[in-house]
Short mmCIF file of C-alpha atoms and ligand atoms in Angstrom, two decimals:
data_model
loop_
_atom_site.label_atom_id
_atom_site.label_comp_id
_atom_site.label_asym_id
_atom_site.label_seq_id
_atom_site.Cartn_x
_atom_site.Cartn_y
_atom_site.Cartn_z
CA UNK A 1 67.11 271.37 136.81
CA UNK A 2 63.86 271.54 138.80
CA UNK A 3 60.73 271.50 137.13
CA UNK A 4 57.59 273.30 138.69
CA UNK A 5 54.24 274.00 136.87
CA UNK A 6 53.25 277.47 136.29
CA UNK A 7 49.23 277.16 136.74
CA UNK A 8 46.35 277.08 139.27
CA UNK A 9 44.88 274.87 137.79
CA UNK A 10 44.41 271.40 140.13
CA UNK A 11 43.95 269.18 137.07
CA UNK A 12 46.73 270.38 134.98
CA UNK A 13 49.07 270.00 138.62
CA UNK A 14 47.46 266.64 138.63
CA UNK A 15 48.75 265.58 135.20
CA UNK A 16 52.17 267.13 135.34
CA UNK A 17 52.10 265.54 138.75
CA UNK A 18 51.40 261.94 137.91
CA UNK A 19 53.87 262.46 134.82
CA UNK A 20 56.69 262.05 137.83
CA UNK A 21 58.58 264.79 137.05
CA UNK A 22 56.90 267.36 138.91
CA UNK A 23 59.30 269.14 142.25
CA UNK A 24 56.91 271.86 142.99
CA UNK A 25 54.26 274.61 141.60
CA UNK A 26 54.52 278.17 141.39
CA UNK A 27 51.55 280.49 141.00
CA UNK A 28 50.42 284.36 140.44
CA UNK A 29 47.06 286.26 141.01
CA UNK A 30 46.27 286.30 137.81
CA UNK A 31 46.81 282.40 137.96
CA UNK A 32 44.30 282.19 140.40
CA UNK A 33 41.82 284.62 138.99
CA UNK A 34 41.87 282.33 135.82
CA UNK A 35 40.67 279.62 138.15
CA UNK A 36 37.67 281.52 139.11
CA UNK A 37 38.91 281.81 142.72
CA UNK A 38 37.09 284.10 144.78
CA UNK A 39 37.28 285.41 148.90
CA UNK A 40 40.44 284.78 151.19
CA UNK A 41 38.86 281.97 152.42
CA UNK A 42 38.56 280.11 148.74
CA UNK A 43 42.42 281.50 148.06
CA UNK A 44 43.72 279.75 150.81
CA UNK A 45 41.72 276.47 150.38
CA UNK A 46 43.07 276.48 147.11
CA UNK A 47 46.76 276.74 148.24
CA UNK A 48 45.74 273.96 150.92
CA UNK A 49 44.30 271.79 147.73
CA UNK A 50 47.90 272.21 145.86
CA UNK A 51 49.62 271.06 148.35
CA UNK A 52 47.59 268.01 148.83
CA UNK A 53 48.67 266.89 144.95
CA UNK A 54 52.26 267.66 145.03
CA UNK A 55 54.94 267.55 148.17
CA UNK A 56 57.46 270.42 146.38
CA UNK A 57 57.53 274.34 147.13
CA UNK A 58 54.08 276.12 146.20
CA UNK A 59 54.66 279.67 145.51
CA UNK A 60 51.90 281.38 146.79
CA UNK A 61 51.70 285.42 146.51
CA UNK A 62 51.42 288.25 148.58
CA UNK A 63 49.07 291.12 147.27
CA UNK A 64 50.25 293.79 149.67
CA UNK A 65 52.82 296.19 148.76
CA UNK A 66 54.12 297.89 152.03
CA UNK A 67 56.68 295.97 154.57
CA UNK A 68 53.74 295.51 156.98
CA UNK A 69 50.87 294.33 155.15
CA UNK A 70 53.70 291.60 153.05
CA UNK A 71 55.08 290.46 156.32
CA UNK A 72 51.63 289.81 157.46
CA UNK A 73 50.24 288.18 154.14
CA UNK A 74 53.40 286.15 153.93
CA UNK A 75 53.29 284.80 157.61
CA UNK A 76 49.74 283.44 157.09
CA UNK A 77 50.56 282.43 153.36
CA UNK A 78 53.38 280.08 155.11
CA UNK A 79 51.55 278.91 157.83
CA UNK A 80 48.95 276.99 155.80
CA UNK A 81 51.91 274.47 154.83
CA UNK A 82 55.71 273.36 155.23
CA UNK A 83 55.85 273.72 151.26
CA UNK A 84 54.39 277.55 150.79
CA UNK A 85 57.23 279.42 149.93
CA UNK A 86 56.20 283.61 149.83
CA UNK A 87 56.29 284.90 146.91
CA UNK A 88 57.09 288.86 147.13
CA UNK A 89 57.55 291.32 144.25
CA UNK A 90 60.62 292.66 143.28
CA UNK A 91 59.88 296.44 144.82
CA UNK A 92 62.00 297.76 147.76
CA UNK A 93 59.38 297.14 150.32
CA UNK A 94 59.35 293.53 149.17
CA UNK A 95 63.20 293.75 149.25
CA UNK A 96 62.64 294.62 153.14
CA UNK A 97 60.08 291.96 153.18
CA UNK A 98 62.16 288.91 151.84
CA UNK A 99 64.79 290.29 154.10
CA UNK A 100 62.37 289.68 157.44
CA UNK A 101 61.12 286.67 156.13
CA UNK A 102 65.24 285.25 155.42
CA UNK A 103 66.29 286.32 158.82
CA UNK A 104 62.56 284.11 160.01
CA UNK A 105 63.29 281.27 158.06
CA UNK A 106 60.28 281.55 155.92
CA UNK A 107 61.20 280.49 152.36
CA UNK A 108 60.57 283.31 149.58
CA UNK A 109 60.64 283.18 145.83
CA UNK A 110 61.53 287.11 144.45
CA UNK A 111 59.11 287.19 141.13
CA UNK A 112 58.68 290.51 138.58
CA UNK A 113 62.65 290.11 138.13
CA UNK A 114 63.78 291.32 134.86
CA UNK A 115 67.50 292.78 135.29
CA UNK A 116 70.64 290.69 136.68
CA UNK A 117 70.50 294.39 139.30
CA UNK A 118 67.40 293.18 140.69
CA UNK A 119 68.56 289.67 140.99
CA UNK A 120 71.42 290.64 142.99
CA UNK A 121 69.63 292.60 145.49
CA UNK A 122 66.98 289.78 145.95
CA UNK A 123 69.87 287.38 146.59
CA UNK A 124 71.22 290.07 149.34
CA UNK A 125 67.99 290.07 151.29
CA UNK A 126 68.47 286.03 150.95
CA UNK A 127 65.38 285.03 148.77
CA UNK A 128 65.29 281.50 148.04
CA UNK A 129 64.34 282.15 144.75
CA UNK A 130 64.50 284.45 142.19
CA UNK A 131 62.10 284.69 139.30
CA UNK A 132 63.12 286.35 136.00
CA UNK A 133 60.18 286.36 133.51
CA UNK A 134 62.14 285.67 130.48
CA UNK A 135 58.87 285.33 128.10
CA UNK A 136 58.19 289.21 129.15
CA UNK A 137 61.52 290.07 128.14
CA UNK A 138 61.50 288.07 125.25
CA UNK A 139 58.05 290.40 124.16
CA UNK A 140 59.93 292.98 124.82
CA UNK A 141 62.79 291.89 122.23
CA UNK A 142 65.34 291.40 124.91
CA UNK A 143 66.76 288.39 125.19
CA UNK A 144 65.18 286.45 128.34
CA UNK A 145 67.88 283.40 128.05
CA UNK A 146 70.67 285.74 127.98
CA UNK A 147 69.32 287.02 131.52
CA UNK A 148 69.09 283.55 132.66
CA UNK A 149 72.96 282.85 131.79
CA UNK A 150 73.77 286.48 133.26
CA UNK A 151 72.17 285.75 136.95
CA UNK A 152 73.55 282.38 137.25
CA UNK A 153 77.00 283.44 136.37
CA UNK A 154 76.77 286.52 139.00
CA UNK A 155 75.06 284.62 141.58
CA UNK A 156 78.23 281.62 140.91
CA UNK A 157 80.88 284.46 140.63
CA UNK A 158 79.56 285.42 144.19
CA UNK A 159 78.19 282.44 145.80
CA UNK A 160 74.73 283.34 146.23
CA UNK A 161 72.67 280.29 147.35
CA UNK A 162 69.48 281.79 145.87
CA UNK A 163 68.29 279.65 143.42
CA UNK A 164 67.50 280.93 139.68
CA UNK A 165 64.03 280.00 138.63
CA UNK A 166 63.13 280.66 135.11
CA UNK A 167 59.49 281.77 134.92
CA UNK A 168 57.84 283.21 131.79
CA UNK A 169 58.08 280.27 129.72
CA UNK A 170 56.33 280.01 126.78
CA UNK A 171 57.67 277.25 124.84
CA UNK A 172 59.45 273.80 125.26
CA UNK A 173 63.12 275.47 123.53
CA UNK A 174 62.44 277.92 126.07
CA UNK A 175 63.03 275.00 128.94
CA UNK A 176 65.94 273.53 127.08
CA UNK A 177 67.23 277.06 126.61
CA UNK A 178 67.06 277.44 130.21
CA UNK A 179 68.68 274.10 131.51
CA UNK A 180 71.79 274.93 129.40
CA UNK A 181 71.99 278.25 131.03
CA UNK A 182 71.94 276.69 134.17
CA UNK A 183 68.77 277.59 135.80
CA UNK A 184 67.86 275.61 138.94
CA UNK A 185 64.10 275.57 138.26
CA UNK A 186 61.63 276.00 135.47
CA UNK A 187 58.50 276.83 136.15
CA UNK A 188 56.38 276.04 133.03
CA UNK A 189 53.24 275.66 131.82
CA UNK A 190 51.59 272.31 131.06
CA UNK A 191 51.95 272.90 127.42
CA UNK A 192 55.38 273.40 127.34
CA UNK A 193 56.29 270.60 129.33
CA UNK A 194 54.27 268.32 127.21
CA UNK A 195 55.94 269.78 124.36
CA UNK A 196 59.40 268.24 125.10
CA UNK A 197 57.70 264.98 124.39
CA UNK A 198 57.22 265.45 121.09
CA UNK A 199 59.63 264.59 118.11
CA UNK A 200 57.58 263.43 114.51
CA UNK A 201 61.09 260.85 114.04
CA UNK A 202 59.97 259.21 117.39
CA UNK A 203 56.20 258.85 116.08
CA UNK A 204 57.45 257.56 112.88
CA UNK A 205 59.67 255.04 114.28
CA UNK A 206 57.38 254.08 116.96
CA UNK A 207 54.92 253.32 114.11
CA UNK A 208 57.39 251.22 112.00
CA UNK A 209 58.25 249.44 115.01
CA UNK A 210 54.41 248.57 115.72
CA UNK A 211 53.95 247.63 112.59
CA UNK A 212 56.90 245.34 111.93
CA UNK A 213 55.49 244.03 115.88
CA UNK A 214 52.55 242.32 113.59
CA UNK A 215 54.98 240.05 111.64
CA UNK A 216 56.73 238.76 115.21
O1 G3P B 301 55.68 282.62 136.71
C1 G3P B 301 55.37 283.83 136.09
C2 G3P B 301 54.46 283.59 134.97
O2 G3P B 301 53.21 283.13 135.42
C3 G3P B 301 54.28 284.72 134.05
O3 G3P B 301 54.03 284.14 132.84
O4 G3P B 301 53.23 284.01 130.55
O5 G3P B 301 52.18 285.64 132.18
O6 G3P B 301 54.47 286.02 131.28
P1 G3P B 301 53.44 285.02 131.65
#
């Protein structure tokens, strides 16, 4: 499974980054309104900036929602860099969009997913990726994993080659949840990433074993 941060932010890419574990970022609007981001101009520096710290696909979004103004936003999204990948939302103009973008090889990533439905018709118009938000779902008390395990099985059953990238994730059992459901990526935040370091039986043994170090 594929790992990918979830953020905007270029320190917390850093860190995740020089972790060596890192294949790519993802982003959202309100990602990049957290940052403080502001103008077109500033937006697209900042995708230019992400790309500079990692060499993986960078989601970057589109803010239109008719075929015209996508397929325009998407075409100068990709053109800042080899690694943008357009990241459309799951509405039927965007549908049409991904569709264009497929047939122009321009890489997409299908986000706002929440049924195994939508993730089949996002696989039809070939997106490269399709992003179910299980922490939404999970809010919702649905069951976000169980989605996971649902689209890969569909998209195996049928050979889709659009890859299943878990996005919503709000813990590190949510990550391990989602590797043994078979997602391809994970896109996570730093937090939950960290997370899967952490065991208290590790820090206990680790400080037995420094200790017992002082008597060598
Ligand atoms: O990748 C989608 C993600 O950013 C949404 O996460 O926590 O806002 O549901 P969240």
């Amino acid at each position: 499974m594929k790992f990918f941060i979830d953020t905007a932010n270029l320190a917390q890419i850093k860190e995740a980054h020089d972790l060596g574990i890192l294949d790519g970022v993802t982003t959202n609007p309100s990602l990049m309104a957290k940052e403080g981001i502001k103008g077109q101009d500033a937006v697209m520096q900042h995708y230019r900036d992400i790309c500079s710290i990692v060499d993986g696909p960078v989601s970057a979004e589109v803010i239109a929602t008719d075929f015209k103004g996508i397929v325009d936003e998407g075409m100068k999204l990709a053109a800042l860099h080899e690694n943008i990948v357009v990241k459309v939302p799951m509405i039927k103009e965007g549908v049409k969009a991904i569709k264009y973008f497929s047939d122009n090889d321009i890489k997409t990533n299908c986000t706002l997913v929440f049924s195994a439905g939508q993730a089949i018709l996002a696989a039809k118009a070939g997106a490269t990726m399709v992003s179910p938000f299980i922490g939404r779902i999970d809010d919702a008390n649905w069951d976000g994993v169980q989605l996971i395990e649902q689209i890969v099985n569909v998209y195996n059953a049928q050979g889709f080659m659009t890859e299943v990238l878990a996005a919503s994730i709000r813990s590190p059992l949510h990550i391990v949840k989602c590797a043994e459901a078979g997602a391809d990526i994970c896109t996570c935040p730093l937090s939950s990433i960290l997370g899967l370091l952490n065991h208290p039986l590790t820090d206990i043994g680790l400080a037995k074993f420094l200790e017992d170090a002082k008597n060598l």
